[in-house]
Amino acid sequence: MTPLEYLAAVLVIGGTFFGLVATVGLLRLPGLYARLHAASKSDTLGSVLAVAGGAVVLGVGTESLKLGFLLVFLLLTSPTAAHAIARSGQEQGVEPAGNVDAPWIDEEEGDA
């Protein structure tokens, strides 16, 4: 194997790992916001690494250019979709799950 193939393999394995982390986060974390955080961060990174690995394998050419456009699309749309879902949950009145007490907020002074 060439060094570029090793690099591509490492990128794809890293993408697979972060995809698995996102899946475990979706299954194990409580509530909309925690699951959304796990999915948006880990899944975006996993997808970007896997697509970058594919681009490394293909080398310089139109296919790599298309994968580059796909990377830009993923980096723009995934966080935007996560934000839209979180905002929709907030507008629907979905409360965060778990212990949401923030000891650093002094409710008497009205800090929120």
PDB file of N, CA, C and O in Angstrom, residues 20-49:
ATOM      1  N   LEU A  20     -19.932   5.873  14.573  1.00  0.00           N
ATOM      2  CA  LEU A  20     -20.332   4.971  15.655  1.00  0.00           C
ATOM      3  C   LEU A  20     -20.576   5.748  16.948  1.00  0.00           C
ATOM      4  O   LEU A  20     -21.543   5.472  17.671  1.00  0.00           O
ATOM      5  N   VAL A  21     -19.734   6.723  17.228  1.00  0.00           N
ATOM      6  CA  VAL A  21     -19.928   7.567  18.417  1.00  0.00           C
ATOM      7  C   VAL A  21     -21.263   8.310  18.334  1.00  0.00           C
ATOM      8  O   VAL A  21     -21.996   8.413  19.325  1.00  0.00           O
ATOM      9  N   ALA A  22     -21.591   8.816  17.155  1.00  0.00           N
ATOM     10  CA  ALA A  22     -22.875   9.503  16.978  1.00  0.00           C
ATOM     11  C   ALA A  22     -24.042   8.555  17.212  1.00  0.00           C
ATOM     12  O   ALA A  22     -25.029   8.916  17.850  1.00  0.00           O
ATOM     13  N   THR A  23     -23.924   7.336  16.723  1.00  0.00           N
ATOM     14  CA  THR A  23     -24.982   6.355  16.903  1.00  0.00           C
ATOM     15  C   THR A  23     -25.161   6.001  18.372  1.00  0.00           C
ATOM     16  O   THR A  23     -26.290   5.946  18.877  1.00  0.00           O
ATOM     17  N   VAL A  24     -24.068   5.784  19.065  1.00  0.00           N
ATOM     18  CA  VAL A  24     -24.142   5.478  20.494  1.00  0.00           C
ATOM     19  C   VAL A  24     -24.727   6.664  21.257  1.00  0.00           C
ATOM     20  O   VAL A  24     -25.539   6.490  22.165  1.00  0.00           O
ATOM     21  N   GLY A  25     -24.348   7.871  20.877  1.00  0.00           N
ATOM     22  CA  GLY A  25     -24.900   9.060  21.519  1.00  0.00           C
ATOM     23  C   GLY A  25     -26.401   9.174  21.324  1.00  0.00           C
ATOM     24  O   GLY A  25     -27.132   9.541  22.242  1.00  0.00           O
ATOM     25  N   LEU A  26     -26.867   8.855  20.128  1.00  0.00           N
ATOM     26  CA  LEU A  26     -28.312   8.897  19.874  1.00  0.00           C
ATOM     27  C   LEU A  26     -29.054   7.866  20.704  1.00  0.00           C
ATOM     28  O   LEU A  26     -30.175   8.102  21.160  1.00  0.00           O
ATOM     29  N   LEU A  27     -28.447   6.710  20.908  1.00  0.00           N
ATOM     30  CA  LEU A  27     -29.121   5.643  21.645  1.00  0.00           C
ATOM     31  C   LEU A  27     -29.044   5.818  23.159  1.00  0.00           C
ATOM     32  O   LEU A  27     -29.961   5.423  23.873  1.00  0.00           O
ATOM     33  N   ARG A  28     -27.956   6.395  23.653  1.00  0.00           N
ATOM     34  CA  ARG A  28     -27.722   6.414  25.093  1.00  0.00           C
ATOM     35  C   ARG A  28     -28.057   7.734  25.794  1.00  0.00           C
ATOM     36  O   ARG A  28     -28.356   7.729  26.982  1.00  0.00           O
ATOM     37  N   LEU A  29     -27.978   8.842  25.105  1.00  0.00           N
ATOM     38  CA  LEU A  29     -28.160  10.133  25.769  1.00  0.00           C
ATOM     39  C   LEU A  29     -29.638  10.458  25.952  1.00  0.00           C
ATOM     40  O   LEU A  29     -30.460  10.113  25.116  1.00  0.00           O
ATOM     41  N   PRO A  30     -29.960  11.149  27.051  1.00  0.00           N
ATOM     42  CA  PRO A  30     -31.361  11.508  27.291  1.00  0.00           C
ATOM     43  C   PRO A  30     -31.721  12.832  26.617  1.00  0.00           C
ATOM     44  O   PRO A  30     -30.914  13.752  26.531  1.00  0.00           O
ATOM     45  N   GLY A  31     -32.914  12.935  26.149  1.00  0.00           N
ATOM     46  CA  GLY A  31     -33.445  14.214  25.692  1.00  0.00           C
ATOM     47  C   GLY A  31     -33.006  14.627  24.305  1.00  0.00           C
ATOM     48  O   GLY A  31     -32.016  14.159  23.753  1.00  0.00           O
ATOM     49  N   LEU A  32     -33.777  15.543  23.761  1.00  0.00           N
ATOM     50  CA  LEU A  32     -33.559  16.041  22.404  1.00  0.00           C
ATOM     51  C   LEU A  32     -32.219  16.736  22.248  1.00  0.00           C
ATOM     52  O   LEU A  32     -31.469  16.465  21.303  1.00  0.00           O
ATOM     53  N   TYR A  33     -31.884  17.618  23.169  1.00  0.00           N
ATOM     54  CA  TYR A  33     -30.712  18.465  22.991  1.00  0.00           C
ATOM     55  C   TYR A  33     -29.405  17.685  23.107  1.00  0.00           C
ATOM     56  O   TYR A  33     -28.465  17.913  22.343  1.00  0.00           O
ATOM     57  N   ALA A  34     -29.342  16.747  24.035  1.00  0.00           N
ATOM     58  CA  ALA A  34     -28.131  15.927  24.170  1.00  0.00           C
ATOM     59  C   ALA A  34     -27.951  15.030  22.949  1.00  0.00           C
ATOM     60  O   ALA A  34     -26.846  14.885  22.429  1.00  0.00           O
ATOM     61  N   ARG A  35     -29.040  14.444  22.487  1.00  0.00           N
ATOM     62  CA  ARG A  35     -28.960  13.599  21.302  1.00  0.00           C
ATOM     63  C   ARG A  35     -28.606  14.413  20.061  1.00  0.00           C
ATOM     64  O   ARG A  35     -27.840  13.973  19.208  1.00  0.00           O
ATOM     65  N   LEU A  36     -29.160  15.585  19.969  1.00  0.00           N
ATOM     66  CA  LEU A  36     -28.868  16.457  18.838  1.00  0.00           C
ATOM     67  C   LEU A  36     -27.403  16.861  18.825  1.00  0.00           C
ATOM     68  O   LEU A  36     -26.760  16.913  17.773  1.00  0.00           O
ATOM     69  N   HIS A  37     -26.859  17.131  19.997  1.00  0.00           N
ATOM     70  CA  HIS A  37     -25.448  17.492  20.095  1.00  0.00           C
ATOM     71  C   HIS A  37     -24.571  16.337  19.628  1.00  0.00           C
ATOM     72  O   HIS A  37     -23.641  16.526  18.845  1.00  0.00           O
ATOM     73  N   ALA A  38     -24.888  15.137  20.104  1.00  0.00           N
ATOM     74  CA  ALA A  38     -24.096  13.974  19.707  1.00  0.00           C
ATOM     75  C   ALA A  38     -24.182  13.735  18.208  1.00  0.00           C
ATOM     76  O   ALA A  38     -23.177  13.458  17.544  1.00  0.00           O
ATOM     77  N   ALA A  39     -25.372  13.842  17.683  1.00  0.00           N
ATOM     78  CA  ALA A  39     -25.553  13.567  16.256  1.00  0.00           C
ATOM     79  C   ALA A  39     -24.905  14.634  15.387  1.00  0.00           C
ATOM     80  O   ALA A  39     -24.228  14.314  14.405  1.00  0.00           O
ATOM     81  N   SER A  40     -25.098  15.891  15.728  1.00  0.00           N
ATOM     82  CA  SER A  40     -24.606  16.951  14.840  1.00  0.00           C
ATOM     83  C   SER A  40     -23.085  17.045  14.853  1.00  0.00           C
ATOM     84  O   SER A  40     -22.471  17.209  13.795  1.00  0.00           O
ATOM     85  N   LYS A  41     -22.483  16.931  15.990  1.00  0.00           N
ATOM     86  CA  LYS A  41     -21.022  17.079  16.053  1.00  0.00           C
ATOM     87  C   LYS A  41     -20.307  15.846  15.519  1.00  0.00           C
ATOM     88  O   LYS A  41     -19.475  15.930  14.622  1.00  0.00           O
ATOM     89  N   SER A  42     -20.622  14.695  16.073  1.00  0.00           N
ATOM     90  CA  SER A  42     -19.901  13.478  15.699  1.00  0.00           C
ATOM     91  C   SER A  42     -20.218  13.036  14.279  1.00  0.00           C
ATOM     92  O   SER A  42     -19.333  12.599  13.546  1.00  0.00           O
ATOM     93  N   ASP A  43     -21.461  13.133  13.895  1.00  0.00           N
ATOM     94  CA  ASP A  43     -21.833  12.674  12.566  1.00  0.00           C
ATOM     95  C   ASP A  43     -21.241  13.573  11.479  1.00  0.00           C
ATOM     96  O   ASP A  43     -20.812  13.089  10.430  1.00  0.00           O
ATOM     97  N   THR A  44     -21.199  14.863  11.728  1.00  0.00           N
ATOM     98  CA  THR A  44     -20.583  15.775  10.756  1.00  0.00           C
ATOM     99  C   THR A  44     -19.105  15.460  10.601  1.00  0.00           C
ATOM    100  O   THR A  44     -18.594  15.346   9.479  1.00  0.00           O
ATOM    101  N   LEU A  45     -18.406  15.289  11.715  1.00  0.00           N
ATOM    102  CA  LEU A  45     -16.975  14.988  11.644  1.00  0.00           C
ATOM    103  C   LEU A  45     -16.741  13.642  10.978  1.00  0.00           C
ATOM    104  O   LEU A  45     -15.845  13.503  10.139  1.00  0.00           O
ATOM    105  N   GLY A  46     -17.558  12.645  11.318  1.00  0.00           N
ATOM    106  CA  GLY A  46     -17.407  11.335  10.695  1.00  0.00           C
ATOM    107  C   GLY A  46     -17.638  11.372   9.199  1.00  0.00           C
ATOM    108  O   GLY A  46     -16.897  10.761   8.420  1.00  0.00           O
ATOM    109  N   SER A  47     -18.655  12.089   8.782  1.00  0.00           N
ATOM    110  CA  SER A  47     -18.939  12.196   7.349  1.00  0.00           C
ATOM    111  C   SER A  47     -17.821  12.925   6.619  1.00  0.00           C
ATOM    112  O   SER A  47     -17.407  12.512   5.528  1.00  0.00           O
ATOM    113  N   VAL A  48     -17.334  13.991   7.202  1.00  0.00           N
ATOM    114  CA  VAL A  48     -16.264  14.762   6.564  1.00  0.00           C
ATOM    115  C   VAL A  48     -15.000  13.918   6.441  1.00  0.00           C
ATOM    116  O   VAL A  48     -14.335  13.918   5.393  1.00  0.00           O
ATOM    117  N   LEU A  49     -14.663  13.161   7.487  1.00  0.00           N
ATOM    118  CA  LEU A  49     -13.468  12.322   7.411  1.00  0.00           C
ATOM    119  C   LEU A  49     -13.611  11.230   6.354  1.00  0.00           C
ATOM    120  O   LEU A  49     -12.676  10.955   5.598  1.00  0.00           O
TER     121      LEU A  49
END
